[in-house]
mmCIF file of C-alpha atoms and ligand atoms in Angstrom:
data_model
loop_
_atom_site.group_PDB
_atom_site.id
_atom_site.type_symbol
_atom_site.label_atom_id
_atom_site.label_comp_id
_atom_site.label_asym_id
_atom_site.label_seq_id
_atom_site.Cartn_x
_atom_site.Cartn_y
_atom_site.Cartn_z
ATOM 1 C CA UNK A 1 26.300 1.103 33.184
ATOM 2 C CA UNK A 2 25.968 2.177 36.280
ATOM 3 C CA UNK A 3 27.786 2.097 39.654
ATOM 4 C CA UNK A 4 26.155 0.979 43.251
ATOM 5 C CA UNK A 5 25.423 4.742 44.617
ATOM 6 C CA UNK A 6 24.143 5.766 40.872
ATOM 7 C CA UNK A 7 26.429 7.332 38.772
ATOM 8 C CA UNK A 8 27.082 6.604 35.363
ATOM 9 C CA UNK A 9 29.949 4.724 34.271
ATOM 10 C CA UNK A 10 29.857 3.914 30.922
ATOM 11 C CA UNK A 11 27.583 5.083 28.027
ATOM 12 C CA UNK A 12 28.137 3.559 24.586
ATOM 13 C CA UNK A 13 27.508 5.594 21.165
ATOM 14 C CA UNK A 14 24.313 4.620 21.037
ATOM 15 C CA UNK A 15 23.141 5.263 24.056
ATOM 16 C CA UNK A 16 24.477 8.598 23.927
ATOM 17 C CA UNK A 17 22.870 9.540 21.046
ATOM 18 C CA UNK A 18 19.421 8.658 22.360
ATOM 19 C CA UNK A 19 20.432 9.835 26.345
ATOM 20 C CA UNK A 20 22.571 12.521 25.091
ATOM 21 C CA UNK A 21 21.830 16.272 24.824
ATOM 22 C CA UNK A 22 18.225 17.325 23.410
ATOM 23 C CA UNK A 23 15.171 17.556 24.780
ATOM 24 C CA UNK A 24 13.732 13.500 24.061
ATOM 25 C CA UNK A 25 17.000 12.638 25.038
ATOM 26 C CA UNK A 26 16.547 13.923 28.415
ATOM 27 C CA UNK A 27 13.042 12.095 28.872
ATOM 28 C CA UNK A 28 15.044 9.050 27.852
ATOM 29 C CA UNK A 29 17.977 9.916 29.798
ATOM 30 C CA UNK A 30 15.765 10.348 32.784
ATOM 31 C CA UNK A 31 14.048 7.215 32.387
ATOM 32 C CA UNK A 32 16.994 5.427 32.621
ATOM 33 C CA UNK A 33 18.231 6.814 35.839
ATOM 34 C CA UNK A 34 14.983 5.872 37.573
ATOM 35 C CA UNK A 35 14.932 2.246 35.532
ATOM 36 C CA UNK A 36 18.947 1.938 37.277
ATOM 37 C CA UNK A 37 17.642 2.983 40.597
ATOM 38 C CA UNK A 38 14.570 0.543 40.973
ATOM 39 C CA UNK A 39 16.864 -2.346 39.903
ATOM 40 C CA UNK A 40 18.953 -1.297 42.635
ATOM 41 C CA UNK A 41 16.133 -1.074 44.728
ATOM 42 C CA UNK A 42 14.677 -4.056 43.802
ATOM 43 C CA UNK A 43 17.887 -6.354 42.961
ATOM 44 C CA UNK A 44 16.499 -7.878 39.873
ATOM 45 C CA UNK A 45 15.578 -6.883 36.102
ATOM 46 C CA UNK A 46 13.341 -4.403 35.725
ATOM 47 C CA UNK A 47 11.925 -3.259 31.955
ATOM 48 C CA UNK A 48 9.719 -0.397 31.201
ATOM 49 C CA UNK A 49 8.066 1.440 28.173
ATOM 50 C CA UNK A 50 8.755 4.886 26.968
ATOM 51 C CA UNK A 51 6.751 6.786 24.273
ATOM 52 C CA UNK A 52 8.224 10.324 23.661
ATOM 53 C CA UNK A 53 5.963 12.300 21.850
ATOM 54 C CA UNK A 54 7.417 14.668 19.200
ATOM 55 C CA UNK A 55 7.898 14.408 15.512
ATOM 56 C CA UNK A 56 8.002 12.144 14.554
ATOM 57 C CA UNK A 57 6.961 10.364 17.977
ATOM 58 C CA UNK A 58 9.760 7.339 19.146
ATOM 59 C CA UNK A 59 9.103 4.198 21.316
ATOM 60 C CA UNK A 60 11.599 3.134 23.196
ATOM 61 C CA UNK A 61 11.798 -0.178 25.739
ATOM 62 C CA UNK A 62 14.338 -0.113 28.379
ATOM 63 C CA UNK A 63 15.664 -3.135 30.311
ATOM 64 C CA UNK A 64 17.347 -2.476 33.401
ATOM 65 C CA UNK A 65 19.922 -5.809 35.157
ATOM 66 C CA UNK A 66 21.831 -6.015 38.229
ATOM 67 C CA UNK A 67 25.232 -6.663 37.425
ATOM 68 C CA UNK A 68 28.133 -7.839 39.740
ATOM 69 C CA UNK A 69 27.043 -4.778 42.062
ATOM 70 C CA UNK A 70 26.288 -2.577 39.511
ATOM 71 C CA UNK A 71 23.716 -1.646 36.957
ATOM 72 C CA UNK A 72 23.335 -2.215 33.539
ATOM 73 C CA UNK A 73 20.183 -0.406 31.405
ATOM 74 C CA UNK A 74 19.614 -1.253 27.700
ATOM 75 C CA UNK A 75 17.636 1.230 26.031
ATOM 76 C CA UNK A 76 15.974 -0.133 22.934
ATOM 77 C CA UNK A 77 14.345 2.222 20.378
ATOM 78 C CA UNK A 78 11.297 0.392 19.206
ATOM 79 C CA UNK A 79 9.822 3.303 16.880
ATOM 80 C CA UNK A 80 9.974 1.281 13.284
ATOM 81 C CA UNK A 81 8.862 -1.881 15.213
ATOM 82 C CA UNK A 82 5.618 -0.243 16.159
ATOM 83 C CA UNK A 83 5.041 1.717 13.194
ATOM 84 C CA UNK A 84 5.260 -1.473 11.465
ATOM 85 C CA UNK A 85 2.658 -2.922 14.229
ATOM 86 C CA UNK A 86 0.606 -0.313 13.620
ATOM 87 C CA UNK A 87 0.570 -0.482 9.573
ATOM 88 C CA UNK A 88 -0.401 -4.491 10.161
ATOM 89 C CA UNK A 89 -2.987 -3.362 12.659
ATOM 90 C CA UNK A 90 -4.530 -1.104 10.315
ATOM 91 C CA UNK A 91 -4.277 -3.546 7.552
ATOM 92 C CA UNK A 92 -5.849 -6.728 9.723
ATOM 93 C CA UNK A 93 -8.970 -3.519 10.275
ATOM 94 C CA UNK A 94 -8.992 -2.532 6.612
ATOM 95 C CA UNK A 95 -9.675 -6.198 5.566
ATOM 96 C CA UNK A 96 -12.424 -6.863 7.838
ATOM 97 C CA UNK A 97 -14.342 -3.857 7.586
ATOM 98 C CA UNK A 98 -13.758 -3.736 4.080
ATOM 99 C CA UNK A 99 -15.547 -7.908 3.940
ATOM 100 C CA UNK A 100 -17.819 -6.594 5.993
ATOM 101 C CA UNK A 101 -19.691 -4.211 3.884
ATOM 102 C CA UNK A 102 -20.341 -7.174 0.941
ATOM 103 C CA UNK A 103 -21.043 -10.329 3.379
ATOM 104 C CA UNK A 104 -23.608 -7.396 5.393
ATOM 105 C CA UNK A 105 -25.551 -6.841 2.233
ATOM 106 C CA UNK A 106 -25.544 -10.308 0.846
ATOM 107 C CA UNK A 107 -27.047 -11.582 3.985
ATOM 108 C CA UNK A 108 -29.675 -8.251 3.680
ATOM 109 C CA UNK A 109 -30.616 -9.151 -0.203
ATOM 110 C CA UNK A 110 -30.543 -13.425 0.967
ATOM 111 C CA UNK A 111 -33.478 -12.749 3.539
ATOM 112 C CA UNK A 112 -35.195 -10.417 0.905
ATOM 113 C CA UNK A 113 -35.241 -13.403 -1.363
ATOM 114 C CA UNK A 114 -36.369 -15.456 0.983
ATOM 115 C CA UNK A 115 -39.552 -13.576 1.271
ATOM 116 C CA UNK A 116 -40.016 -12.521 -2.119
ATOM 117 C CA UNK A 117 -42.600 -14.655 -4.123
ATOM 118 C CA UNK A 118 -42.889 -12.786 -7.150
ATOM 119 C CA UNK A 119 -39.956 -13.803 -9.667
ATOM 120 C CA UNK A 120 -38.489 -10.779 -11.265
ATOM 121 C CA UNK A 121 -37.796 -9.671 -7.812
ATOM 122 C CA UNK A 122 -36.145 -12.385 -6.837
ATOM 123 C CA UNK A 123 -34.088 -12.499 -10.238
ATOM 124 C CA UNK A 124 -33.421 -8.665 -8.937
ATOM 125 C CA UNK A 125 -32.208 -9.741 -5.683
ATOM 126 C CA UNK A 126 -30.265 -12.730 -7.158
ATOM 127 C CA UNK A 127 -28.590 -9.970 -9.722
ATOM 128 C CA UNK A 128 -27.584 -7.614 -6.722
ATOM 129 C CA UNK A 129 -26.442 -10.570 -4.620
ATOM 130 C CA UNK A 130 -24.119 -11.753 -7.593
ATOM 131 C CA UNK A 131 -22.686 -8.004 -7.770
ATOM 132 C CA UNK A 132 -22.025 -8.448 -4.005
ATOM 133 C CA UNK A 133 -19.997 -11.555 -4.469
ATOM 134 C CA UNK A 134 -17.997 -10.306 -7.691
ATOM 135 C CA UNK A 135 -16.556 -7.607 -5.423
ATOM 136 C CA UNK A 136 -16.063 -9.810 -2.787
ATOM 137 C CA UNK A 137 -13.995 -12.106 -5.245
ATOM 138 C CA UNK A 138 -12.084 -9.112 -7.050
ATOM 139 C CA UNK A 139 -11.372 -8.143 -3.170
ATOM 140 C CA UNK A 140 -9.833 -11.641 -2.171
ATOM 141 C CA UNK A 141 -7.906 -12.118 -5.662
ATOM 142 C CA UNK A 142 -6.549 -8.637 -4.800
ATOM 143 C CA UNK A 143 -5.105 -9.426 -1.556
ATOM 144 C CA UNK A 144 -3.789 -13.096 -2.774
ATOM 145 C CA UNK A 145 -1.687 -10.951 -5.603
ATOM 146 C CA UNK A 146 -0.496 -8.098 -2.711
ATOM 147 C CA UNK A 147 0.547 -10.651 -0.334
ATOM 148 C CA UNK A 148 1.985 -12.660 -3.261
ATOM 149 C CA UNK A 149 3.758 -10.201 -4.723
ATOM 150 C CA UNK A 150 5.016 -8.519 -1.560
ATOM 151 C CA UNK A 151 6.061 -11.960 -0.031
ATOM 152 C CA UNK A 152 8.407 -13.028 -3.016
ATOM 153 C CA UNK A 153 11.274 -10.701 -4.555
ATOM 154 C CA UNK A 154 11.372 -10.950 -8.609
ATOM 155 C CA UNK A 155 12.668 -13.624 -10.371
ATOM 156 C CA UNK A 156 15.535 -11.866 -12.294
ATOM 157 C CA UNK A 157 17.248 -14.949 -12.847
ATOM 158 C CA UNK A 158 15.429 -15.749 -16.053
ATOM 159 C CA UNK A 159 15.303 -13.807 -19.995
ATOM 160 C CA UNK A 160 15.045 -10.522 -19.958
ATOM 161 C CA UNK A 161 11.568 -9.096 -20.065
ATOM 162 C CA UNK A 162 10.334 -7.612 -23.841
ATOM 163 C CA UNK A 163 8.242 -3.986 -21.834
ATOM 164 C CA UNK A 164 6.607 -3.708 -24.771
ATOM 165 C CA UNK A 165 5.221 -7.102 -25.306
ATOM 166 C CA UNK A 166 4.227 -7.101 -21.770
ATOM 167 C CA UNK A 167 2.303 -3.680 -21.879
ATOM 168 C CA UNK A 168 0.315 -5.649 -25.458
ATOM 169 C CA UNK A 169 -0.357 -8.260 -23.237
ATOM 170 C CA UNK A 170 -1.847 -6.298 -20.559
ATOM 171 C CA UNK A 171 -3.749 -4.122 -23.105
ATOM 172 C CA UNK A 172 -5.603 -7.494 -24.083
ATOM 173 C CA UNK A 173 -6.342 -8.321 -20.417
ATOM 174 C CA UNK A 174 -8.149 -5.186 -20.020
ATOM 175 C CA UNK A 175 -10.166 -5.351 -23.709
ATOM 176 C CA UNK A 176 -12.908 -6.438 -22.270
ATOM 177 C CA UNK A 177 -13.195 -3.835 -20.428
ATOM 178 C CA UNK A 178 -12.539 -1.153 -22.354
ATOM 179 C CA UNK A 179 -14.920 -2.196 -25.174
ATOM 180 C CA UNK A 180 -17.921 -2.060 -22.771
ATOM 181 C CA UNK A 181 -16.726 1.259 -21.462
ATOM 182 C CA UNK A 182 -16.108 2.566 -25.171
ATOM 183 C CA UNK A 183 -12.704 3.933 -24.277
ATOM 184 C CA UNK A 184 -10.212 3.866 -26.826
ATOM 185 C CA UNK A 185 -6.397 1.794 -25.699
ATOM 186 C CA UNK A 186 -3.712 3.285 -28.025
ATOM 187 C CA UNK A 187 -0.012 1.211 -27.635
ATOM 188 C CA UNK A 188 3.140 3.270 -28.631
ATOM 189 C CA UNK A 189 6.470 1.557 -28.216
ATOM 190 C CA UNK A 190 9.698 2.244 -30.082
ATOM 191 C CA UNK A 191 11.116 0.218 -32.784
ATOM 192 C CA UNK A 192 13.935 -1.946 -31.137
ATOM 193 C CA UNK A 193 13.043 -3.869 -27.854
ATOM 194 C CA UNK A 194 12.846 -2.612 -24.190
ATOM 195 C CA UNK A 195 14.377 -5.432 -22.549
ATOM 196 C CA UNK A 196 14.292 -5.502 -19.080
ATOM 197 C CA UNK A 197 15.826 -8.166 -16.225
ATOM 198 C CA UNK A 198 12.482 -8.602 -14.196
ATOM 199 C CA UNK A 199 9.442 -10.699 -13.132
ATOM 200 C CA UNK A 200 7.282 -10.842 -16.136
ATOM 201 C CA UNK A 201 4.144 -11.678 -14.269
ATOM 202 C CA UNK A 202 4.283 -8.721 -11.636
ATOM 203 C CA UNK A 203 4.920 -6.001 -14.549
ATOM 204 C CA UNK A 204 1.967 -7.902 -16.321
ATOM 205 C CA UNK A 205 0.048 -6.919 -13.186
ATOM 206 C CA UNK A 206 1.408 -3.672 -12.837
ATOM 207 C CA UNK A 207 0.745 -2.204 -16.248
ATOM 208 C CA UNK A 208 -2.677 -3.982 -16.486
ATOM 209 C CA UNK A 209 -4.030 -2.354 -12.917
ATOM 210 C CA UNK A 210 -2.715 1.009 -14.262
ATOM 211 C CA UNK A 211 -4.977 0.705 -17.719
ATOM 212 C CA UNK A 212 -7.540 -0.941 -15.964
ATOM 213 C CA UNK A 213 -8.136 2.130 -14.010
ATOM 214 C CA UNK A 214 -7.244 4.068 -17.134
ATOM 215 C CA UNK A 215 -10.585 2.916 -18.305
ATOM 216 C CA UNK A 216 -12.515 2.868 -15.434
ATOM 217 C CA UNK A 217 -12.092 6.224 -14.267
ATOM 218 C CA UNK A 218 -12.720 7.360 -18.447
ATOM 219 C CA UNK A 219 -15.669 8.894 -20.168
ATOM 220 C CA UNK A 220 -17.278 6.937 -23.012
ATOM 221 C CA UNK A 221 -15.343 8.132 -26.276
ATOM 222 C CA UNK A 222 -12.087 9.099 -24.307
ATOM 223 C CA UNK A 223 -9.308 7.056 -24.746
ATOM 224 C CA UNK A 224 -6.112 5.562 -23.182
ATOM 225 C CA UNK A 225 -2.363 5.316 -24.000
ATOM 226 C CA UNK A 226 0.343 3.427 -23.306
ATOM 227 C CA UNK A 227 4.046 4.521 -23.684
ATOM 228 C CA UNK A 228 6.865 2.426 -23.707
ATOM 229 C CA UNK A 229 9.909 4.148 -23.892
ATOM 230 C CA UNK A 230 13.852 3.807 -22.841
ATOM 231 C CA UNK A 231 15.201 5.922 -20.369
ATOM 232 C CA UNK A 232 18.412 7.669 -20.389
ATOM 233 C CA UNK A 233 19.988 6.005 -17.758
ATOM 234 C CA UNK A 234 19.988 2.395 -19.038
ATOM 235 C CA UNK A 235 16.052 1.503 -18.040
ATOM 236 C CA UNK A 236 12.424 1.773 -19.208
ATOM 237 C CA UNK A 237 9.485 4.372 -18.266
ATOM 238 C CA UNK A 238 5.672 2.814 -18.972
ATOM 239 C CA UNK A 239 3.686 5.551 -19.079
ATOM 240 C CA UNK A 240 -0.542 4.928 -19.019
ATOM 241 C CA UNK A 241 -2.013 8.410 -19.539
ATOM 242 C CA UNK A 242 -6.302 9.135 -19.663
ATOM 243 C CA UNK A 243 -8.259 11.991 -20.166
ATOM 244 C CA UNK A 244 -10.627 10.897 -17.387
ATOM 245 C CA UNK A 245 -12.041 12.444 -14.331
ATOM 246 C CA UNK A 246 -9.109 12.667 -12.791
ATOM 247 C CA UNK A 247 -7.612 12.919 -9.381
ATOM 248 C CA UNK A 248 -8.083 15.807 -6.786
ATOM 249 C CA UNK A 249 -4.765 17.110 -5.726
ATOM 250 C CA UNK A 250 -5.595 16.265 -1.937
ATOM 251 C CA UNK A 251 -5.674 12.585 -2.507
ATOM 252 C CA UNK A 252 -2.853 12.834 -5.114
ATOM 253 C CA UNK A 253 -0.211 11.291 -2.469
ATOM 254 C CA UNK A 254 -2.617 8.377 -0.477
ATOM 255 C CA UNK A 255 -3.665 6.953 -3.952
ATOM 256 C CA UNK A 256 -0.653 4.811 -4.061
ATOM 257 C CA UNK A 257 -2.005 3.181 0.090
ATOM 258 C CA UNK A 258 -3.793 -0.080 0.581
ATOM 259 C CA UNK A 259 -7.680 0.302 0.524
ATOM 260 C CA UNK A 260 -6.938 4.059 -0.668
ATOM 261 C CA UNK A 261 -9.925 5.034 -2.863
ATOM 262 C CA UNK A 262 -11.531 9.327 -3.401
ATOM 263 C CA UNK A 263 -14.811 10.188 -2.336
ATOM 264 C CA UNK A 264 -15.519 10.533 -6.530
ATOM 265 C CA UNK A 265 -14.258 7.252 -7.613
ATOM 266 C CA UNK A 266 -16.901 6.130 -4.902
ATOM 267 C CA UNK A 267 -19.625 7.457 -6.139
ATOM 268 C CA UNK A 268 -18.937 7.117 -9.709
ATOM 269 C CA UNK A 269 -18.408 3.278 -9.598
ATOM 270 C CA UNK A 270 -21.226 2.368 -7.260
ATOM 271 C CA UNK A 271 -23.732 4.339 -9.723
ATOM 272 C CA UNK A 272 -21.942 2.207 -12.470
ATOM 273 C CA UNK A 273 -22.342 -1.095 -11.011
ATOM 274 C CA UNK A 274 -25.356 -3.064 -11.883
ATOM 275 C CA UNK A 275 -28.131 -2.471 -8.546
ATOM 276 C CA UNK A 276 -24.686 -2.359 -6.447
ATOM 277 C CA UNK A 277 -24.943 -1.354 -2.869
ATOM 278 C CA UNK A 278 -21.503 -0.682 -2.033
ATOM 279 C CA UNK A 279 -18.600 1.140 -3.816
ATOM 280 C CA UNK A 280 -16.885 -0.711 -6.210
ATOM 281 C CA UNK A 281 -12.965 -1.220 -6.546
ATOM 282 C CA UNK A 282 -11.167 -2.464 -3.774
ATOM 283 C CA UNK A 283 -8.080 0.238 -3.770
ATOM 284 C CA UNK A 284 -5.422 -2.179 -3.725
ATOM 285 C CA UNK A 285 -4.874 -1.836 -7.452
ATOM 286 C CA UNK A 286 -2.604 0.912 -6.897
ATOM 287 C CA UNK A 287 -0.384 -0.301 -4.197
ATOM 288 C CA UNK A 288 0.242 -3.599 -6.179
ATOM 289 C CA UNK A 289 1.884 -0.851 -8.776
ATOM 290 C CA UNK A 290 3.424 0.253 -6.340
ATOM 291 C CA UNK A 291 4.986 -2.708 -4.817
ATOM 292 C CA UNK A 292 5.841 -3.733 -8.177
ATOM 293 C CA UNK A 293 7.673 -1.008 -8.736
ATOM 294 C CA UNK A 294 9.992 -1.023 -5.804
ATOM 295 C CA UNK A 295 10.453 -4.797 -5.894
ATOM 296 C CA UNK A 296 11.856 -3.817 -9.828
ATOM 297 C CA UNK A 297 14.457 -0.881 -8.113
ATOM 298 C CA UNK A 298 11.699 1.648 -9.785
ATOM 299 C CA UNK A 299 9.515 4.496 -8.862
ATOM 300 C CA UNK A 300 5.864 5.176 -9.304
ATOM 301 C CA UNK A 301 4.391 9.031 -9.859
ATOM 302 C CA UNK A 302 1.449 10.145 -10.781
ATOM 303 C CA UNK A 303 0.411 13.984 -12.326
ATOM 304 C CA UNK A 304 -3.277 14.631 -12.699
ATOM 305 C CA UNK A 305 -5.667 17.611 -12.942
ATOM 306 C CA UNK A 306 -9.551 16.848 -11.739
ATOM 307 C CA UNK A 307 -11.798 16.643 -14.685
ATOM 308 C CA UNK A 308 -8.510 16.662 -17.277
ATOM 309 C CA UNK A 309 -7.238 13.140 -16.604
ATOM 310 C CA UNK A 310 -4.254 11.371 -15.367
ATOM 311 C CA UNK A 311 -0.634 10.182 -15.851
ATOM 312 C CA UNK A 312 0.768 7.189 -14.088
ATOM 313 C CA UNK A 313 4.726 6.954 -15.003
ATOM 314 C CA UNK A 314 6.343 3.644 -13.934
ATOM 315 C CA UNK A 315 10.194 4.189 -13.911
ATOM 316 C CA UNK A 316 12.495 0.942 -13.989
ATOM 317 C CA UNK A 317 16.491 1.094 -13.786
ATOM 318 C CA UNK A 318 18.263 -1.604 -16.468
ATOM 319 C CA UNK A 319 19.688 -3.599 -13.480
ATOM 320 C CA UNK A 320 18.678 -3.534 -10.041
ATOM 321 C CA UNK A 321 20.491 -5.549 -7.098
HETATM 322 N N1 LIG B 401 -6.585 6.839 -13.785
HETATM 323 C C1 LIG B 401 -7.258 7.293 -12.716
HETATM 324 N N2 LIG B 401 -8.099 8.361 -12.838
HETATM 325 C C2 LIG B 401 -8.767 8.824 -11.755
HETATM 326 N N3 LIG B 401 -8.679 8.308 -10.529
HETATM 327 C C3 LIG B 401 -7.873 7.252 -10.341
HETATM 328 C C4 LIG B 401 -7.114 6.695 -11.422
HETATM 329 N N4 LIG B 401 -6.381 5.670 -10.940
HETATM 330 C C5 LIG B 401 -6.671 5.602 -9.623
HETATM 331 N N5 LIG B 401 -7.561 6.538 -9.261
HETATM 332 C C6 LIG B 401 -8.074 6.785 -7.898
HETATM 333 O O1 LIG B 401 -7.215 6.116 -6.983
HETATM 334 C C7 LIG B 401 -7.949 5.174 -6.216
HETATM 335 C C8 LIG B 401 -7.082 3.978 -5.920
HETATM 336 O O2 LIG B 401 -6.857 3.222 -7.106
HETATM 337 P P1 LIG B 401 -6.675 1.658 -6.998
HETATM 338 O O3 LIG B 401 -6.398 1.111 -8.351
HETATM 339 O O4 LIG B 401 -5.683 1.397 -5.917
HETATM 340 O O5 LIG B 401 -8.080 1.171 -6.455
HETATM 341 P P2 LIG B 401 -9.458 0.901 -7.222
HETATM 342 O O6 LIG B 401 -9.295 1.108 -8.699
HETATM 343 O O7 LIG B 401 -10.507 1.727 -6.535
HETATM 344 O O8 LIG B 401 -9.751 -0.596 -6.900
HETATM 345 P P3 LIG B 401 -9.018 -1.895 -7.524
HETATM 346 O O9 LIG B 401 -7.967 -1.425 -8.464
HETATM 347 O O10 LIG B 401 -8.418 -2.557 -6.320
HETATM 348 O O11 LIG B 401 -10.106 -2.656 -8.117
HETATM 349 C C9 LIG B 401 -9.180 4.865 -7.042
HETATM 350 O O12 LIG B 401 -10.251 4.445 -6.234
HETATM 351 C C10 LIG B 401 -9.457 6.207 -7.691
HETATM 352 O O13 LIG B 401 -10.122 7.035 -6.776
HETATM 353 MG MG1 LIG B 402 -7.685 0.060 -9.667
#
C-alpha cells in the first residue's frame, strides 16, 4: 500500500519476499513503484506484466487500485501458471505435428493409388497406407489412455491388487509381440502374493508399455524379464530388464516426456515397419509409466548402457494417500 505522495505504507510477507532485497526483487520492487504512480496518475486500476529473466525465469502480473486516496498494488507471481501454459502449448503442437506426418503420407500414397493401374502396386500402396493408419490408431489410443489416466486418480477403494498376476497378465498382452520378434519373456515373482491397494487397469498398462518396449527395442534371440519383488519398506518394485540396444545416456532423462523418442529408436522401427514412411512408436508409452507411477505414490528409473540393454524399475509404496 501506498500513500498519496508515494511512499510505502504497508508491505505484507509476501510481497516482501518477492519486493524485498535481491536483485529480481528489485525489478519487481521497481515495477511496483511505477505501477503505484500511474494509478495515481491516472486515478483508476492499472495492471501490467513482468517477466524477470534469471533461473529459473518468474512471471509476475501486477494490479495496481486507487484506494480511499491511496494506492494499493498486488503483485501476483504467475511463473507455474505459465510454465503450465507453456507445457499445454507444447503438447496442443506435439499432437498436431505429430498427426500430421501420417494424414501427409496417406493423402501422398491415396493419389498414388489413384493413378496406379497395375495391381500389385496398388496392393503396395494399399499395404503402406494401412501402416499409415495403424500408427495413426496406436497414436490416438495412446493419447485416450494419457488423458484417461492423467484425468482420474486410482481407484484404491477396491481389493488389493495381486503385482504378480498383473505383470502375467501383461506378459500375455505383449505375446504376440514377442513371438514375432523372437524375444524370449521370462516372469519371476516370489512365492507369497504382492498385494498392492491400486488401480489394476493402469499397472496393467504400466507394466505392459514397459515389456512392450522390452521387446521392441530387443534383438531376435534376446530375451526379457520381469521381476516382481517386495520392497523393504512395505511396497513392491516391478522390474522389466532387456539386453537390447539400449539407451544413450543423453536421452536417459527425456525418455520418461510426452512424444520423447532417440534418434536410434527412429531409425530402427521405421526400417522395421512394413514399407513405413514415418517412424514408428508414438513416445507416449513411457510417460503413461510414468504417470502411473506417481498416481500409485511411486517412482520410475531407468539404468541402461547403449548396445547392453535396459532396466526400467517401477517402485510402489504399500499405501499411498
Ligand atoms: N527398453 C528400451 N530399450 C531401448 N530404448 C528404449 C526402451 N524403452 C524406451 N526406449 C526409448 O525411449 C523412447 C520413448 O519410449 P516410449 O515407450 O515412451 O515411446 P515409443 O516406444 O517410441 O512409442 P509408444 O510406446 O508410444 O508406442 C523410445 O522411442 C526409445 O527410444
Ligand atoms: Mg513404448
Amino acid at each position: 500500500v501506498f500513500d498519496a505522495s508515494g511512499h510505502r505504507l504497508y508491505v505484507n510477507r509476501a510481497a516482501e519476499r518477492m519486493a524485498g532485497p535481491g536483485i529480481r526483487q528489485a525489478l519487481v520492487a521497481g515495477a511496483t513503484t511505477e505501477v503505484a504512480a500511474e494509478v495515481r496518475h491516472a486515478g483508476r486500476a492499472v495492471s501490467r506484466q513482468l517477466e524477470a529473466s534469471g533461473r529459473p525465469p518468474r512471471s509476475f502480473v501486477l494490479e495496481g487500485h486507487p484506494l480511499d486516496g491511496q494506492t494499493l498494488v498486488i503483485i501476483r507471481d504467475m511463473t507455474g501458471f505459465s510454465q503450465l501454459e507453456n507445457v499445454r502449448r507444447d503438447f496442443v503442437a506435439n499432437v498436431s505435428h505429430e498427426l500430421r506426418t501420417p494424414i501427409g503420407a496417406i493423402s501422398v500414397l491415396a493419389d498414388a493409388l489413384a493413378g496406379s493401374p497395375a495391381a500389385d502396386d496398388a496392393q503396395r500402396l494399399a499395404q503402406r497406407i494401412r501402416s499409415e493408419v495403424d500408427r495413426l490408431s496406436d497414436l490416438v489410443s495412446n493419447l485416450l489412455d494419457l488423458s484417461r489416466i492423467e484425468a482420474l486418480r486410482p481407484e484404491i477403494g477396491g481389493p488389493p491388487v495381486d503385482l504378480a498376476g498383473v505383470a502375467a497378465e501383461a506378459v500375455d498382452c505383449v505375446r504376440h509381440l514377442s513371438r514375432n520378434a523372437n524375444v524370449a519373456i521370462e516372469l519371476e515373482s516370489p512365492a507369497e502374493d504382492v498385494r498392492l491397494p491400486g488401480d489394476r487397469a493402469q499397472l496393467l498398462s504400466a507394466i505392459t508399455n514397459l515389456l512392450d518396449n522390452a521387446v521392441k527395442y530387443s534383438d531376435p534371440g534376446q530375451s526379457v524379464r520381469v521381476t516382481v519383488t517386495h520392497s523393504p519398506a512395505g511396497g513392491a518394485v516391478v522390474e522389466v530388464a532387456d539386453q537390447g540396444i539400449g539407451i544413450p545416456s543423453r536421452d536417459l532423462d527425456r525418455v520418461f516426456e510426452r512424444f520423447y523418442r532417440t534418434d536410434r529408436s527412429r531409425r530402427r522401427y521405421s526400417a522395421g515397419s512394413p514399407g513405413g514412411t514415418t517412424p514408428g512408436g508414438t513416445g507416449l508409452g513411457l510417460s503413461i509409466v510414468r504417470t502411473v507411477a506417481e498416481n500409485h505414490g511411486g517412482t520410475v528409473h531407468v539404468e541402461s548402457r547403449e548396445g547392453e540393454g535396459s532396466t526400467f524399475r517401477i517402485e510402489l509404496p504399500g499405501s499411498f494417500t
